[in-house]
Amino acid sequence: MNIDTILFDLDGTLLDTNRLIHESFVYTLEQYGFQFSDEEILQFNGPPLVHTFTELNPEKVDEMVQSYRTHNLARHDDYVTLFPNVKETLAQLKQKGIKTAVVSAKMRPGVDKGLQFTGIEPYFDTIVTIDDVHHPKPHPESLQLAMDRLGSKQENTLMIGDNYHDIEAGNRAEVDTVAVSWTHKGIDFLKQYNPTYVIDDMKQLLDIVGV
């Protein structure tokens, strides 16, 4: 296998945004009279916000999404950090000529803020957000768009993520997939979706790619 392209999910994979996401959900849900346990809120992490809030209150979806995003951006820098060895691994991949992309279900402003704040934006050749597609993950459209932009083939591409929709999107796009063991939902949950690889440290990507 000759991997020359890696597609990365952002939140929960490269960036530790778990506390930020949780607090943003808590804030928004309280504004609209909802109370959920921490375990229940964890299940909201992953799918697009509009999907989650449509199920909760179809008449207030836009307001709830805006409330979440306002809080999320305002508190972003207080909570967000990189997971261990992310920047070092990205630097080595770039040095070896591996093509890289962010494929996120977030809107572009939030993605840009995270990449710029953590200093990893220069390591990516293209960025695909929910603004660029009609169908977010687990639909394969965003992965296919990234591969098209990079001129990459399915058989030479990896998709890496921390949630089921990343692995499922990779499976649907017919690319090999990597599940990260630091997923907030637990690696046993992700293994149900049959990732090709499981890694415990971002540096293990270098072994998979062979650089």
PDB file of C-alpha atoms in Angstrom:
ATOM      1  CA  MET A   1       0.000   0.000   0.000  1.00  0.00           C
ATOM      2  CA  ASN A   2       1.387   3.389  -1.000  1.00  0.00           C
ATOM      3  CA  ILE A   3      -0.281   6.125   1.047  1.00  0.00           C
ATOM      4  CA  ASP A   4       0.357   9.630  -0.263  1.00  0.00           C
ATOM      5  CA  THR A   5      -2.696  11.415   1.179  1.00  0.00           C
ATOM      6  CA  ILE A   6      -4.145  11.741   4.691  1.00  0.00           C
ATOM      7  CA  LEU A   7      -7.519  13.335   5.433  1.00  0.00           C
ATOM      8  CA  PHE A   8      -7.916  14.528   9.022  1.00  0.00           C
ATOM      9  CA  ASP A   9     -10.999  15.217  11.044  1.00  0.00           C
ATOM     10  CA  LEU A  10     -10.355  18.259  13.263  1.00  0.00           C
ATOM     11  CA  ASP A  11     -12.193  18.356  16.597  1.00  0.00           C
ATOM     12  CA  GLY A  12     -11.345  15.408  18.809  1.00  0.00           C
ATOM     13  CA  THR A  13      -8.699  14.163  16.374  1.00  0.00           C
ATOM     14  CA  LEU A  14      -6.142  16.971  16.060  1.00  0.00           C
ATOM     15  CA  LEU A  15      -7.628  19.485  18.475  1.00  0.00           C
ATOM     16  CA  ASP A  16      -8.777  18.659  21.998  1.00  0.00           C
ATOM     17  CA  THR A  17     -12.053  20.569  21.890  1.00  0.00           C
ATOM     18  CA  ASN A  18     -14.028  18.173  24.075  1.00  0.00           C
ATOM     19  CA  ARG A  19     -14.510  20.541  26.999  1.00  0.00           C
ATOM     20  CA  LEU A  20     -15.308  23.455  24.683  1.00  0.00           C
ATOM     21  CA  ILE A  21     -17.942  21.418  22.848  1.00  0.00           C
ATOM     22  CA  HIS A  22     -19.467  20.162  26.085  1.00  0.00           C
ATOM     23  CA  GLU A  23     -19.683  23.628  27.640  1.00  0.00           C
ATOM     24  CA  SER A  24     -21.160  25.079  24.443  1.00  0.00           C
ATOM     25  CA  PHE A  25     -23.887  22.439  24.432  1.00  0.00           C
ATOM     26  CA  VAL A  26     -24.606  22.973  28.136  1.00  0.00           C
ATOM     27  CA  TYR A  27     -24.882  26.725  27.623  1.00  0.00           C
ATOM     28  CA  THR A  28     -27.179  26.428  24.599  1.00  0.00           C
ATOM     29  CA  LEU A  29     -29.412  23.728  26.015  1.00  0.00           C
ATOM     30  CA  GLU A  30     -29.928  25.682  29.216  1.00  0.00           C
ATOM     31  CA  GLN A  31     -30.964  28.744  27.214  1.00  0.00           C
ATOM     32  CA  TYR A  32     -33.797  26.732  25.687  1.00  0.00           C
ATOM     33  CA  GLY A  33     -34.954  24.865  28.773  1.00  0.00           C
ATOM     34  CA  PHE A  34     -33.250  21.511  28.185  1.00  0.00           C
ATOM     35  CA  GLN A  35     -31.407  19.501  30.802  1.00  0.00           C
ATOM     36  CA  PHE A  36     -29.315  16.488  29.844  1.00  0.00           C
ATOM     37  CA  SER A  37     -26.751  14.391  31.657  1.00  0.00           C
ATOM     38  CA  ASP A  38     -23.101  14.585  30.646  1.00  0.00           C
ATOM     39  CA  GLU A  39     -23.461  11.153  29.037  1.00  0.00           C
ATOM     40  CA  GLU A  40     -26.431  12.305  26.972  1.00  0.00           C
ATOM     41  CA  ILE A  41     -24.627  15.474  25.877  1.00  0.00           C
ATOM     42  CA  LEU A  42     -21.680  13.343  24.747  1.00  0.00           C
ATOM     43  CA  GLN A  43     -23.928  11.751  22.115  1.00  0.00           C
ATOM     44  CA  PHE A  44     -24.459  15.187  20.518  1.00  0.00           C
ATOM     45  CA  ASN A  45     -20.736  15.444  19.769  1.00  0.00           C
ATOM     46  CA  GLY A  46     -20.136  14.602  16.114  1.00  0.00           C
ATOM     47  CA  PRO A  47     -23.184  15.168  13.919  1.00  0.00           C
ATOM     48  CA  PRO A  48     -23.769  18.651  12.424  1.00  0.00           C
ATOM     49  CA  LEU A  49     -25.366  21.048  14.888  1.00  0.00           C
ATOM     50  CA  VAL A  50     -28.400  21.598  12.688  1.00  0.00           C
ATOM     51  CA  HIS A  51     -29.203  17.881  12.845  1.00  0.00           C
ATOM     52  CA  THR A  52     -28.936  17.750  16.626  1.00  0.00           C
ATOM     53  CA  PHE A  53     -30.975  20.866  17.298  1.00  0.00           C
ATOM     54  CA  THR A  54     -33.634  19.974  14.712  1.00  0.00           C
ATOM     55  CA  GLU A  55     -34.387  16.856  16.722  1.00  0.00           C
ATOM     56  CA  LEU A  56     -34.658  18.890  19.920  1.00  0.00           C
ATOM     57  CA  ASN A  57     -36.618  21.940  18.745  1.00  0.00           C
ATOM     58  CA  PRO A  58     -37.378  22.239  15.001  1.00  0.00           C
ATOM     59  CA  GLU A  59     -38.810  25.742  15.424  1.00  0.00           C
ATOM     60  CA  LYS A  60     -35.713  27.163  17.113  1.00  0.00           C
ATOM     61  CA  VAL A  61     -32.948  25.440  15.144  1.00  0.00           C
ATOM     62  CA  ASP A  62     -31.315  28.558  13.721  1.00  0.00           C
ATOM     63  CA  GLU A  63     -31.390  30.337  17.089  1.00  0.00           C
ATOM     64  CA  MET A  64     -29.887  27.358  18.884  1.00  0.00           C
ATOM     65  CA  VAL A  65     -27.136  26.921  16.315  1.00  0.00           C
ATOM     66  CA  GLN A  66     -26.260  30.609  16.584  1.00  0.00           C
ATOM     67  CA  SER A  67     -26.264  30.458  20.387  1.00  0.00           C
ATOM     68  CA  TYR A  68     -23.915  27.485  20.336  1.00  0.00           C
ATOM     69  CA  ARG A  69     -21.535  29.035  17.826  1.00  0.00           C
ATOM     70  CA  THR A  70     -21.414  32.385  19.612  1.00  0.00           C
ATOM     71  CA  HIS A  71     -20.489  30.712  22.888  1.00  0.00           C
ATOM     72  CA  ASN A  72     -18.087  28.318  21.171  1.00  0.00           C
ATOM     73  CA  LEU A  73     -16.114  31.066  19.429  1.00  0.00           C
ATOM     74  CA  ALA A  74     -16.112  33.311  22.505  1.00  0.00           C
ATOM     75  CA  ARG A  75     -14.615  30.613  24.754  1.00  0.00           C
ATOM     76  CA  HIS A  76     -12.497  28.891  22.099  1.00  0.00           C
ATOM     77  CA  ASP A  77      -9.064  30.041  23.233  1.00  0.00           C
ATOM     78  CA  ASP A  78      -9.803  29.200  26.882  1.00  0.00           C
ATOM     79  CA  TYR A  79     -10.173  25.502  26.180  1.00  0.00           C
ATOM     80  CA  VAL A  80      -8.615  24.375  22.883  1.00  0.00           C
ATOM     81  CA  THR A  81      -5.267  22.569  22.779  1.00  0.00           C
ATOM     82  CA  LEU A  82      -3.512  20.153  20.433  1.00  0.00           C
ATOM     83  CA  PHE A  83      -3.396  16.476  21.250  1.00  0.00           C
ATOM     84  CA  PRO A  84       0.137  15.139  21.897  1.00  0.00           C
ATOM     85  CA  ASN A  85       2.536  14.917  18.944  1.00  0.00           C
ATOM     86  CA  VAL A  86       0.076  16.394  16.439  1.00  0.00           C
ATOM     87  CA  LYS A  87       2.259  19.270  15.247  1.00  0.00           C
ATOM     88  CA  GLU A  88       5.409  17.159  15.140  1.00  0.00           C
ATOM     89  CA  THR A  89       3.680  14.462  13.084  1.00  0.00           C
ATOM     90  CA  LEU A  90       2.160  16.954  10.652  1.00  0.00           C
ATOM     91  CA  ALA A  91       5.564  18.571  10.181  1.00  0.00           C
ATOM     92  CA  GLN A  92       7.153  15.222   9.306  1.00  0.00           C
ATOM     93  CA  LEU A  93       4.352  14.292   6.922  1.00  0.00           C
ATOM     94  CA  LYS A  94       4.754  17.598   5.108  1.00  0.00           C
ATOM     95  CA  GLN A  95       8.529  17.176   4.961  1.00  0.00           C
ATOM     96  CA  LYS A  96       8.047  13.770   3.324  1.00  0.00           C
ATOM     97  CA  GLY A  97       5.630  15.155   0.727  1.00  0.00           C
ATOM     98  CA  ILE A  98       2.459  13.541   2.048  1.00  0.00           C
ATOM     99  CA  LYS A  99      -0.640  15.462   0.937  1.00  0.00           C
ATOM    100  CA  THR A 100      -2.921  16.471   3.813  1.00  0.00           C
ATOM    101  CA  ALA A 101      -6.403  17.898   4.241  1.00  0.00           C
ATOM    102  CA  VAL A 102      -8.775  18.825   7.029  1.00  0.00           C
ATOM    103  CA  VAL A 103     -12.243  17.403   6.482  1.00  0.00           C
ATOM    104  CA  SER A 104     -14.583  18.849   9.105  1.00  0.00           C
ATOM    105  CA  ALA A 105     -18.307  19.085   9.760  1.00  0.00           C
ATOM    106  CA  LYS A 106     -17.759  22.569  11.242  1.00  0.00           C
ATOM    107  CA  MET A 107     -18.266  25.870   9.442  1.00  0.00           C
ATOM    108  CA  ARG A 108     -15.162  27.513   8.002  1.00  0.00           C
ATOM    109  CA  PRO A 109     -14.734  30.317  10.601  1.00  0.00           C
ATOM    110  CA  GLY A 110     -14.541  27.810  13.456  1.00  0.00           C
ATOM    111  CA  VAL A 111     -12.128  25.574  11.555  1.00  0.00           C
ATOM    112  CA  ASP A 112      -9.874  28.507  10.643  1.00  0.00           C
ATOM    113  CA  LYS A 113      -9.856  29.742  14.229  1.00  0.00           C
ATOM    114  CA  GLY A 114      -8.750  26.363  15.554  1.00  0.00           C
ATOM    115  CA  LEU A 115      -6.030  25.876  12.947  1.00  0.00           C
ATOM    116  CA  GLN A 116      -4.639  29.374  13.371  1.00  0.00           C
ATOM    117  CA  PHE A 117      -4.791  29.377  17.177  1.00  0.00           C
ATOM    118  CA  THR A 118      -2.847  26.115  17.409  1.00  0.00           C
ATOM    119  CA  GLY A 119      -0.432  27.007  14.612  1.00  0.00           C
ATOM    120  CA  ILE A 120      -1.066  23.986  12.380  1.00  0.00           C
ATOM    121  CA  GLU A 121      -2.772  25.696   9.442  1.00  0.00           C
ATOM    122  CA  PRO A 122       0.416  25.733   7.268  1.00  0.00           C
ATOM    123  CA  TYR A 123       0.603  21.944   7.325  1.00  0.00           C
ATOM    124  CA  PHE A 124      -2.563  21.419   5.270  1.00  0.00           C
ATOM    125  CA  ASP A 125      -2.879  21.524   1.500  1.00  0.00           C
ATOM    126  CA  THR A 126      -6.649  21.998   1.494  1.00  0.00           C
ATOM    127  CA  ILE A 127      -9.518  22.407   3.939  1.00  0.00           C
ATOM    128  CA  VAL A 128     -13.035  21.088   3.437  1.00  0.00           C
ATOM    129  CA  THR A 129     -15.780  22.267   5.806  1.00  0.00           C
ATOM    130  CA  ILE A 130     -19.527  21.842   5.955  1.00  0.00           C
ATOM    131  CA  ASP A 131     -19.790  25.068   3.918  1.00  0.00           C
ATOM    132  CA  ASP A 132     -18.267  23.262   0.918  1.00  0.00           C
ATOM    133  CA  VAL A 133     -20.649  20.309   0.656  1.00  0.00           C
ATOM    134  CA  HIS A 134     -24.320  19.412   0.457  1.00  0.00           C
ATOM    135  CA  HIS A 135     -23.942  16.265   2.541  1.00  0.00           C
ATOM    136  CA  PRO A 136     -21.715  16.192   5.667  1.00  0.00           C
ATOM    137  CA  LYS A 137     -20.033  13.085   7.047  1.00  0.00           C
ATOM    138  CA  PRO A 138     -20.884  10.181   7.234  1.00  0.00           C
ATOM    139  CA  HIS A 139     -21.715  10.884   3.579  1.00  0.00           C
ATOM    140  CA  PRO A 140     -18.457  10.571   1.601  1.00  0.00           C
ATOM    141  CA  GLU A 141     -18.887  13.851  -0.329  1.00  0.00           C
ATOM    142  CA  SER A 142     -16.427  15.877   1.763  1.00  0.00           C
ATOM    143  CA  LEU A 143     -13.747  13.184   1.492  1.00  0.00           C
ATOM    144  CA  GLN A 144     -14.233  12.897  -2.239  1.00  0.00           C
ATOM    145  CA  LEU A 145     -13.983  16.676  -2.618  1.00  0.00           C
ATOM    146  CA  ALA A 146     -10.705  16.728  -0.683  1.00  0.00           C
ATOM    147  CA  MET A 147      -9.278  13.934  -2.832  1.00  0.00           C
ATOM    148  CA  ASP A 148     -10.375  15.728  -5.992  1.00  0.00           C
ATOM    149  CA  ARG A 149      -8.657  18.932  -4.886  1.00  0.00           C
ATOM    150  CA  LEU A 150      -5.471  17.048  -4.045  1.00  0.00           C
ATOM    151  CA  GLY A 151      -5.508  14.869  -7.143  1.00  0.00           C
ATOM    152  CA  SER A 152      -5.474  11.784  -4.928  1.00  0.00           C
ATOM    153  CA  LYS A 153      -6.777   8.271  -5.471  1.00  0.00           C
ATOM    154  CA  GLN A 154      -8.869   6.232  -3.041  1.00  0.00           C
ATOM    155  CA  GLU A 155      -6.313   3.440  -2.808  1.00  0.00           C
ATOM    156  CA  ASN A 156      -3.616   5.917  -1.721  1.00  0.00           C
ATOM    157  CA  THR A 157      -5.671   7.773   0.891  1.00  0.00           C
ATOM    158  CA  LEU A 158      -6.279   7.477   4.643  1.00  0.00           C
ATOM    159  CA  MET A 159      -9.107   9.059   6.640  1.00  0.00           C
ATOM    160  CA  ILE A 160      -8.385   9.593  10.337  1.00  0.00           C
ATOM    161  CA  GLY A 161     -10.978  10.521  12.941  1.00  0.00           C
ATOM    162  CA  ASP A 162     -12.340  10.207  16.461  1.00  0.00           C
ATOM    163  CA  ASN A 163     -16.019   9.585  15.762  1.00  0.00           C
ATOM    164  CA  TYR A 164     -18.212   7.107  13.939  1.00  0.00           C
ATOM    165  CA  HIS A 165     -19.066   9.489  11.117  1.00  0.00           C
ATOM    166  CA  ASP A 166     -15.373   9.832  10.210  1.00  0.00           C
ATOM    167  CA  ILE A 167     -14.879   6.081   9.934  1.00  0.00           C
ATOM    168  CA  GLU A 168     -18.199   5.514   8.195  1.00  0.00           C
ATOM    169  CA  ALA A 169     -17.462   8.290   5.682  1.00  0.00           C
ATOM    170  CA  GLY A 170     -14.094   6.697   4.985  1.00  0.00           C
ATOM    171  CA  ASN A 171     -15.696   3.312   4.466  1.00  0.00           C
ATOM    172  CA  ARG A 172     -18.250   4.795   2.085  1.00  0.00           C
ATOM    173  CA  ALA A 173     -15.510   6.616   0.180  1.00  0.00           C
ATOM    174  CA  GLU A 174     -13.628   3.307  -0.053  1.00  0.00           C
ATOM    175  CA  VAL A 175     -10.478   4.584   1.625  1.00  0.00           C
ATOM    176  CA  ASP A 176      -8.564   3.046   4.522  1.00  0.00           C
ATOM    177  CA  THR A 177      -9.473   4.494   7.902  1.00  0.00           C
ATOM    178  CA  VAL A 178      -7.692   5.254  11.160  1.00  0.00           C
ATOM    179  CA  ALA A 179      -9.493   5.496  14.500  1.00  0.00           C
ATOM    180  CA  VAL A 180      -7.792   7.379  17.344  1.00  0.00           C
ATOM    181  CA  SER A 181      -7.893   5.735  20.754  1.00  0.00           C
ATOM    182  CA  TRP A 182      -8.247   9.123  22.494  1.00  0.00           C
ATOM    183  CA  THR A 183     -11.786   9.442  21.171  1.00  0.00           C
ATOM    184  CA  HIS A 184     -14.102  10.906  23.786  1.00  0.00           C
ATOM    185  CA  LYS A 185     -16.615   8.111  23.138  1.00  0.00           C
ATOM    186  CA  GLY A 186     -14.157   5.290  23.792  1.00  0.00           C
ATOM    187  CA  ILE A 187     -12.262   3.190  21.287  1.00  0.00           C
ATOM    188  CA  ASP A 188     -14.561   0.180  21.690  1.00  0.00           C
ATOM    189  CA  PHE A 189     -17.373   2.315  20.271  1.00  0.00           C
ATOM    190  CA  LEU A 190     -15.299   3.243  17.223  1.00  0.00           C
ATOM    191  CA  LYS A 191     -14.159  -0.326  16.613  1.00  0.00           C
ATOM    192  CA  GLN A 192     -17.771  -1.229  15.824  1.00  0.00           C
ATOM    193  CA  TYR A 193     -17.337   0.690  12.553  1.00  0.00           C
ATOM    194  CA  ASN A 194     -14.384  -1.446  11.446  1.00  0.00           C
ATOM    195  CA  PRO A 195     -11.528   1.037  11.059  1.00  0.00           C
ATOM    196  CA  THR A 196      -8.536  -0.270   9.144  1.00  0.00           C
ATOM    197  CA  TYR A 197      -6.154   0.887  11.880  1.00  0.00           C
ATOM    198  CA  VAL A 198      -6.315   2.042  15.492  1.00  0.00           C
ATOM    199  CA  ILE A 199      -3.600   4.331  16.869  1.00  0.00           C
ATOM    200  CA  ASP A 200      -2.760   5.370  20.428  1.00  0.00           C
ATOM    201  CA  ASP A 201      -0.426   8.214  19.447  1.00  0.00           C
ATOM    202  CA  MET A 202      -0.473  10.471  16.414  1.00  0.00           C
ATOM    203  CA  LYS A 203       3.137   9.550  15.653  1.00  0.00           C
ATOM    204  CA  GLN A 204       1.972   6.040  14.747  1.00  0.00           C
ATOM    205  CA  LEU A 205       0.653   7.515  11.503  1.00  0.00           C
ATOM    206  CA  LEU A 206       4.263   7.738  10.359  1.00  0.00           C
ATOM    207  CA  ASP A 207       4.600   3.965  10.682  1.00  0.00           C
ATOM    208  CA  ILE A 208       1.395   3.351   8.749  1.00  0.00           C
ATOM    209  CA  VAL A 209       2.489   5.647   5.933  1.00  0.00           C
ATOM    210  CA  GLY A 210       6.052   4.371   6.087  1.00  0.00           C
ATOM    211  CA  VAL A 211       7.921   7.650   6.424  1.00  0.00           C
TER     212      VAL A 211
END
